mmCIF file of C-alpha atoms in Angstrom:
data_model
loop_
_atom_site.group_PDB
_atom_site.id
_atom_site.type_symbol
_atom_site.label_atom_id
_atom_site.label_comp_id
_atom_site.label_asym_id
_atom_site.label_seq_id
_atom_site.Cartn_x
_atom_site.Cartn_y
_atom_site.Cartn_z
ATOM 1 C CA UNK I 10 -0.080 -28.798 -17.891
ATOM 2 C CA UNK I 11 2.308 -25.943 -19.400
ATOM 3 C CA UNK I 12 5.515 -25.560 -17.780
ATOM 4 C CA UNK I 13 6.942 -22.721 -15.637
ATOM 5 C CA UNK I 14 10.212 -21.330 -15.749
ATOM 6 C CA UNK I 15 10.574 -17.853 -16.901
ATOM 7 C CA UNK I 16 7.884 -15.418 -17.689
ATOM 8 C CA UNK I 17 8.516 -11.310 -18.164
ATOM 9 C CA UNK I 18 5.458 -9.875 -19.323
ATOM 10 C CA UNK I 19 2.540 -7.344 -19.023
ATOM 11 C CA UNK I 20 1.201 -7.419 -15.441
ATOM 12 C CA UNK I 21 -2.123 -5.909 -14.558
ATOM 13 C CA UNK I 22 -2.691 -4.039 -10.999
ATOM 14 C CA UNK I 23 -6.045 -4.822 -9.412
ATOM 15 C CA UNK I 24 -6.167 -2.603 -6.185
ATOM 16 C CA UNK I 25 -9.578 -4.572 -4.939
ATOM 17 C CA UNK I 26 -9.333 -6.955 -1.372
ATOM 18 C CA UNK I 27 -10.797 -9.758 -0.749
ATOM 19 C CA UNK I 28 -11.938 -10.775 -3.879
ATOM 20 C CA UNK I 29 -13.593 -14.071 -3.859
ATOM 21 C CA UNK I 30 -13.422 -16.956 -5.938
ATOM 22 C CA UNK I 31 -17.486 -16.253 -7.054
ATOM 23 C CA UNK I 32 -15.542 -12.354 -8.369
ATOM 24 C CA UNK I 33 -13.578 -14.422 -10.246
ATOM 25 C CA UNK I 34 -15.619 -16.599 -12.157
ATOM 26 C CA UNK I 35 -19.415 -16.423 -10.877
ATOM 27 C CA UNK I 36 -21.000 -19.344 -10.473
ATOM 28 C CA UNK I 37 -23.731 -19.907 -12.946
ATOM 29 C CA UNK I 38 -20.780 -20.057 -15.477
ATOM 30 C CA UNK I 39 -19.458 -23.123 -13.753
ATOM 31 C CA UNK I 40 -21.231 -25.728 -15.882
ATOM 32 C CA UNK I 41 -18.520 -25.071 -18.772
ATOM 33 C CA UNK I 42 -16.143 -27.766 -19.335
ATOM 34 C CA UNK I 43 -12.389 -27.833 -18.273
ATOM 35 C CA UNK I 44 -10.602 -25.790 -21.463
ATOM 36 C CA UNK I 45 -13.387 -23.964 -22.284
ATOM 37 C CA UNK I 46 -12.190 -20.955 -24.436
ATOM 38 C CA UNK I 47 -15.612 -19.381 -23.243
ATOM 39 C CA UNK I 48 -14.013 -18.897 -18.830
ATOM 40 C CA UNK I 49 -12.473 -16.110 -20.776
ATOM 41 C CA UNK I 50 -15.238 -14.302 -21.245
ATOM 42 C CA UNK I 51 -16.431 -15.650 -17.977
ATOM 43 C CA UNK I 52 -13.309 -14.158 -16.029
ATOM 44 C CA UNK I 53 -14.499 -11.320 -13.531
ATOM 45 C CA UNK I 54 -17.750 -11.303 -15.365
ATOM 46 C CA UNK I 55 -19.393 -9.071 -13.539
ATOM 47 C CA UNK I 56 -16.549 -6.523 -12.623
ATOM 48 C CA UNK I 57 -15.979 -6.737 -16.452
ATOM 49 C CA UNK I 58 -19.489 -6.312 -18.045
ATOM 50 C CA UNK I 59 -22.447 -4.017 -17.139
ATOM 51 C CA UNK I 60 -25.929 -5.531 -17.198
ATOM 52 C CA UNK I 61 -26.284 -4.984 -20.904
ATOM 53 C CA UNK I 62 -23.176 -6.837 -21.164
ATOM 54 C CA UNK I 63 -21.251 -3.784 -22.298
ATOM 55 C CA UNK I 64 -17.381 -3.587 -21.227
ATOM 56 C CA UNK I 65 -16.816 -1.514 -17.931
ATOM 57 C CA UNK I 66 -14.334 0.945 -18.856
ATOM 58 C CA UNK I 67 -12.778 1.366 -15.508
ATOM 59 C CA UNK I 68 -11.763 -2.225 -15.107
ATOM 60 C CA UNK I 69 -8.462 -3.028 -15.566
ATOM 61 C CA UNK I 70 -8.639 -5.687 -17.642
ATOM 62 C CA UNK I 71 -10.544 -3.748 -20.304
ATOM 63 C CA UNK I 72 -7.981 -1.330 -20.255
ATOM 64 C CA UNK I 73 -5.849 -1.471 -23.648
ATOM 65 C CA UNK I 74 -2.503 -2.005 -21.885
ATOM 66 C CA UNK I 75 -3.503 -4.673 -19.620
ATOM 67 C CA UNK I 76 -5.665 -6.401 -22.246
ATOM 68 C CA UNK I 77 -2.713 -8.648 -22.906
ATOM 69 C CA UNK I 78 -1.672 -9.440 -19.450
ATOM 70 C CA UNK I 79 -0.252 -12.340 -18.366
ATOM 71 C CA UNK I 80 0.605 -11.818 -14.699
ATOM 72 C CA UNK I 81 -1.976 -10.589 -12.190
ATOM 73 C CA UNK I 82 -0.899 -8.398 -8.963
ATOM 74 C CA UNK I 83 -3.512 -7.945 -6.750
ATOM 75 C CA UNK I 84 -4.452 -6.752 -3.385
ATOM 76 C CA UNK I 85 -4.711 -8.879 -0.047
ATOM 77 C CA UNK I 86 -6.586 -11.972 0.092
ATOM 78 C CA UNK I 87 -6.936 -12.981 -3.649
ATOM 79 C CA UNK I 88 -9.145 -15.882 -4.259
ATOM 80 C CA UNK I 89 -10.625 -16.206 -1.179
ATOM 81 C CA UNK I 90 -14.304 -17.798 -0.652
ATOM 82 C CA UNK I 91 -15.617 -21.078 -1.945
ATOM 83 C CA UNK I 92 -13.166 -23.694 -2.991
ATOM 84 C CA UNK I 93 -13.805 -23.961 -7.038
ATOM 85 C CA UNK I 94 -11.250 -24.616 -9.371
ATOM 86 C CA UNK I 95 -12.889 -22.710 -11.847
ATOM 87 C CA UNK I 96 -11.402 -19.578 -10.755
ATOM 88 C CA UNK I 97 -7.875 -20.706 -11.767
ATOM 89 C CA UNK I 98 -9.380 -22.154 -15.384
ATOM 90 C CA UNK I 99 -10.806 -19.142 -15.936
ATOM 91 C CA UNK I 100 -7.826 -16.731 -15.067
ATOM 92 C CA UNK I 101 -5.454 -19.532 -17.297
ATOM 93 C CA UNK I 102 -8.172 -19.109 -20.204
ATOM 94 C CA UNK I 103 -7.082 -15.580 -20.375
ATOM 95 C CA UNK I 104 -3.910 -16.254 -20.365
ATOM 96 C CA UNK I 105 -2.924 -15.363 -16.351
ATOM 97 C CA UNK I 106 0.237 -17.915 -15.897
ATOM 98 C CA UNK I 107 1.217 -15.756 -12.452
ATOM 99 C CA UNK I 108 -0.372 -14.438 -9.309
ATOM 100 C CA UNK I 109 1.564 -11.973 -7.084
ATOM 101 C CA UNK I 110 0.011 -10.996 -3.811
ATOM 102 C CA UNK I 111 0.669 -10.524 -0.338
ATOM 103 C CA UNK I 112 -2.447 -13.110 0.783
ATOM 104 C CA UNK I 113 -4.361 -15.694 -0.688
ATOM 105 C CA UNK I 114 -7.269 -17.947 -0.497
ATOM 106 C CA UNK I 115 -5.143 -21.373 0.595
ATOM 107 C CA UNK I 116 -7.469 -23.550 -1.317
ATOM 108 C CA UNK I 117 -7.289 -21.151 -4.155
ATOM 109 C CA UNK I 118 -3.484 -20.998 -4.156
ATOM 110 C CA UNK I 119 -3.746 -24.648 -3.969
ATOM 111 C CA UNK I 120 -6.010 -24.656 -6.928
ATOM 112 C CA UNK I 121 -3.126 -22.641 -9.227
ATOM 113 C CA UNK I 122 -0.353 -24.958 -8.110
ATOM 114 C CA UNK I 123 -2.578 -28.158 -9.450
ATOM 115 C CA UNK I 124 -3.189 -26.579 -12.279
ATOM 116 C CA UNK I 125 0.233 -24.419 -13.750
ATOM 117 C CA UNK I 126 -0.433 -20.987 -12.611
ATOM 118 C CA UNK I 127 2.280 -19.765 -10.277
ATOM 119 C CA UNK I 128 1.305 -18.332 -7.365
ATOM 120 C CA UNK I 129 3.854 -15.771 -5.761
ATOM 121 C CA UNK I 130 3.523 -14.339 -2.038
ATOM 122 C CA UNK I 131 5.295 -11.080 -1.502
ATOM 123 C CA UNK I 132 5.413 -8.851 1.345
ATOM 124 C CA UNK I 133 2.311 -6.342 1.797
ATOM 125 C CA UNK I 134 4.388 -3.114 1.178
ATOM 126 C CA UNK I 135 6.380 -4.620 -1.646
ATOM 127 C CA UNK I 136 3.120 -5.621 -3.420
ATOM 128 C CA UNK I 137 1.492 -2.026 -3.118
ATOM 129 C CA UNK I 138 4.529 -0.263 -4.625
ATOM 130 C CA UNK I 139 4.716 -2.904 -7.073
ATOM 131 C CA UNK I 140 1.006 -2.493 -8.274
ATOM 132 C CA UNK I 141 2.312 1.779 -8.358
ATOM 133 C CA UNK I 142 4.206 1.158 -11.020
ATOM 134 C CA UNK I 143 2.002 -0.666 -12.851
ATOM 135 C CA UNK I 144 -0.443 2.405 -12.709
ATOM 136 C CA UNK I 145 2.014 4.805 -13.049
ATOM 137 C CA UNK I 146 3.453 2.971 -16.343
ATOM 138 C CA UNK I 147 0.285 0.928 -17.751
ATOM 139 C CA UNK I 148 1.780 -2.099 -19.806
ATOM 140 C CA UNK I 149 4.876 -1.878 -18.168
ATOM 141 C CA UNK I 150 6.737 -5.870 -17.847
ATOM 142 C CA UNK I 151 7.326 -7.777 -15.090
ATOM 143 C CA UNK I 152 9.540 -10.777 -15.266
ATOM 144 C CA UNK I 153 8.647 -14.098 -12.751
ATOM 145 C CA UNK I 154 11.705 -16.463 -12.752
ATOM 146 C CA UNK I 155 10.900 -19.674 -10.809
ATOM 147 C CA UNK I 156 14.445 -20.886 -11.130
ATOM 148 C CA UNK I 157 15.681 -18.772 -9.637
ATOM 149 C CA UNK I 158 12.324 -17.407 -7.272
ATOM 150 C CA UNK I 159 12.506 -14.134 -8.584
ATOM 151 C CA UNK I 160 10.233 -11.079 -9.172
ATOM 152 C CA UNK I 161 12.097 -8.311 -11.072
ATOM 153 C CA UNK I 162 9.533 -5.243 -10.834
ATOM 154 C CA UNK I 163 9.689 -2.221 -13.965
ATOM 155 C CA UNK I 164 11.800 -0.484 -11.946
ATOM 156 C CA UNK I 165 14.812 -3.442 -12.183
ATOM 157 C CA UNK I 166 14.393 -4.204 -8.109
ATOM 158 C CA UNK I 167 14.377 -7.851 -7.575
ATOM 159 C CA UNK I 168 12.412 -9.313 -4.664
ATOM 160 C CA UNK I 169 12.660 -13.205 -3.733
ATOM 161 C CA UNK I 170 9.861 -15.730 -2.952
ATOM 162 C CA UNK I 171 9.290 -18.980 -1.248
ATOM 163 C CA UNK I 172 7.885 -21.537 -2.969
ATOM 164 C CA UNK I 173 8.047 -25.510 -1.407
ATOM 165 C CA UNK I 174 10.865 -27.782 -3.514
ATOM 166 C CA UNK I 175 8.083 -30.106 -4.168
ATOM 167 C CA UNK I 176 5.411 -27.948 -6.348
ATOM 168 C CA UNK I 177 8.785 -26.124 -7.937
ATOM 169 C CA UNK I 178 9.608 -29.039 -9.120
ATOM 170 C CA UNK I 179 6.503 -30.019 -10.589
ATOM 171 C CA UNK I 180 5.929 -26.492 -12.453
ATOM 172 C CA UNK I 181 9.343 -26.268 -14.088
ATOM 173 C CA UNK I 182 8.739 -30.058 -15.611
ATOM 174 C CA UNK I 183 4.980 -29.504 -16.433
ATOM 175 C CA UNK I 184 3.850 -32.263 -14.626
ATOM 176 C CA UNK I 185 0.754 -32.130 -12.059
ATOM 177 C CA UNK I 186 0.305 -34.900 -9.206
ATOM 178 C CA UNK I 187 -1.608 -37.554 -11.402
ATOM 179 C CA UNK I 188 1.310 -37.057 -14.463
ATOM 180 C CA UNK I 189 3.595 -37.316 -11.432
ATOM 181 C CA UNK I 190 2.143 -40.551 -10.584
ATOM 182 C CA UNK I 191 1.519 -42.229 -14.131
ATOM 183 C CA UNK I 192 5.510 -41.422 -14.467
ATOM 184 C CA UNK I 193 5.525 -44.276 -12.070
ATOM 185 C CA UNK I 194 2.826 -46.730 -13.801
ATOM 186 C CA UNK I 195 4.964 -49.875 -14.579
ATOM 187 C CA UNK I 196 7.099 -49.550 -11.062
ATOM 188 C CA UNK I 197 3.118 -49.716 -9.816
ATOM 189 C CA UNK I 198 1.798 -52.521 -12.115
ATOM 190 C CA UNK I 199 5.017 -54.789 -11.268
ATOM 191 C CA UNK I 200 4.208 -53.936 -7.448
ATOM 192 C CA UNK I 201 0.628 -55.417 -7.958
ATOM 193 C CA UNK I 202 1.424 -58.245 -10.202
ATOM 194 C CA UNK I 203 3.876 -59.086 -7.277
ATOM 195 C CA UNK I 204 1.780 -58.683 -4.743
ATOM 196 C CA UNK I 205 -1.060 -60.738 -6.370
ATOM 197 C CA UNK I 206 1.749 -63.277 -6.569
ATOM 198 C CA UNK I 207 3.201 -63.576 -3.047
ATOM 199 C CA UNK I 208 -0.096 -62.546 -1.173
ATOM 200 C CA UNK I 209 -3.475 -63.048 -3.270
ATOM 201 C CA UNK I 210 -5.226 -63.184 0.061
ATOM 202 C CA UNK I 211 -5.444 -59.267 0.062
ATOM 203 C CA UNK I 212 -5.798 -58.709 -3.564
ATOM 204 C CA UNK I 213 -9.784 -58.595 -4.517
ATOM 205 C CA UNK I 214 -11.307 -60.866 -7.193
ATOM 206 C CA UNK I 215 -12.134 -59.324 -10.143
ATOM 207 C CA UNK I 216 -15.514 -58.027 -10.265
ATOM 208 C CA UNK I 217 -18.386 -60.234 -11.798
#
């Protein structure tokens, strides 16, 4: 997965609550493949397109100065609902590489950790100023440094957030859990080949 260590770019306020993982991507897109270019398109379908499949105009997202966001601040209780990774595909296949929010789904924040998008949790009040600005200059940057845990807002204030040593680690290299592991694969082999050696008694035969 793509690394994370620095990122100032266009954020996009969305003002709504509770938006669930089914607002995100809705589910009769979820038969598309990981890396699908087309989760896009798919990205807040309905919030996005009328029933004729015309843009709505009031959506952020279709806005010109948001249409090249890359970070996402939302409301309260972002990605809530059902536990499918598509959401975070389908905000990466737009080109989302943060989250800033004062709540979130915990399987959903889960989700962006496993899969390079950087969730960041900020207090309530900060986050509502925060998305302020954002309407008050639209395309105005926003610069996420995970080095350092940073949020630097339009206005030059810098807020800091938490973020556990172990999933810091893993964004700034680029690595998720199974790349984590297979970093490991001839310590592991050597530790079976061993093991087959001084115990066999617990090592299974080989299938027929």
């Amino acid at each position: 997965m793509p690394s994370f260590t620095r990122l100032t770019a266009v954020a996009a306020p969305l003002d709504l609550p509770h938006v669930d993982t089914d607002r995100i991507v809705p589910a009769r897109f979820l038969r598309l493949p990981r890396g699908a270019p087309e989760y896009a398109r798919a990205l807040f379908h309905d919030l996005r397109f009328d029933a004729a499949g015309a843009e709505r105009p009031e959506f952020v997202l279709n806005q010109p100065p948001y249409r090249e966001a890359r970070i996402l601040v939302t409301a309260e209780n972002f990605g809530c609902g059902s536990s499918r990774e598509m959401a975070v595909w389908a905000l990466a296949a737009w080109g989302i590489r943060a989250v800033i929010a004062p709540s979130l789904g915990d399987i959903f924040r889960q989700n962006c950790l496993k899969n390079g998008l950087l969730p960041v949790l900020l207090d309530a009040a900060v986050v509502a100023d925060l998305r302020r600005q954002l309407h008050a200059r639209p395309g105005a940057a926003v610069t996420v440094d995970l080095e350092t845990q940073t949020v630097t807002t339009p206005a030059g204030v810098v807020h800091r957030f938490e973020i556990d040593p172990f999933h810091k680690a893993l964004l700034l290299s680029g690595q998720d859990e199974l790349a984590l592991t297979l970093a490991h694969e001839s310590a592991i082999r050597a530790f079976e080949a061993r093991l087959a050696a001084e115990q066999p008694w617990v090592v299974p035969p080989p299938a027929p």
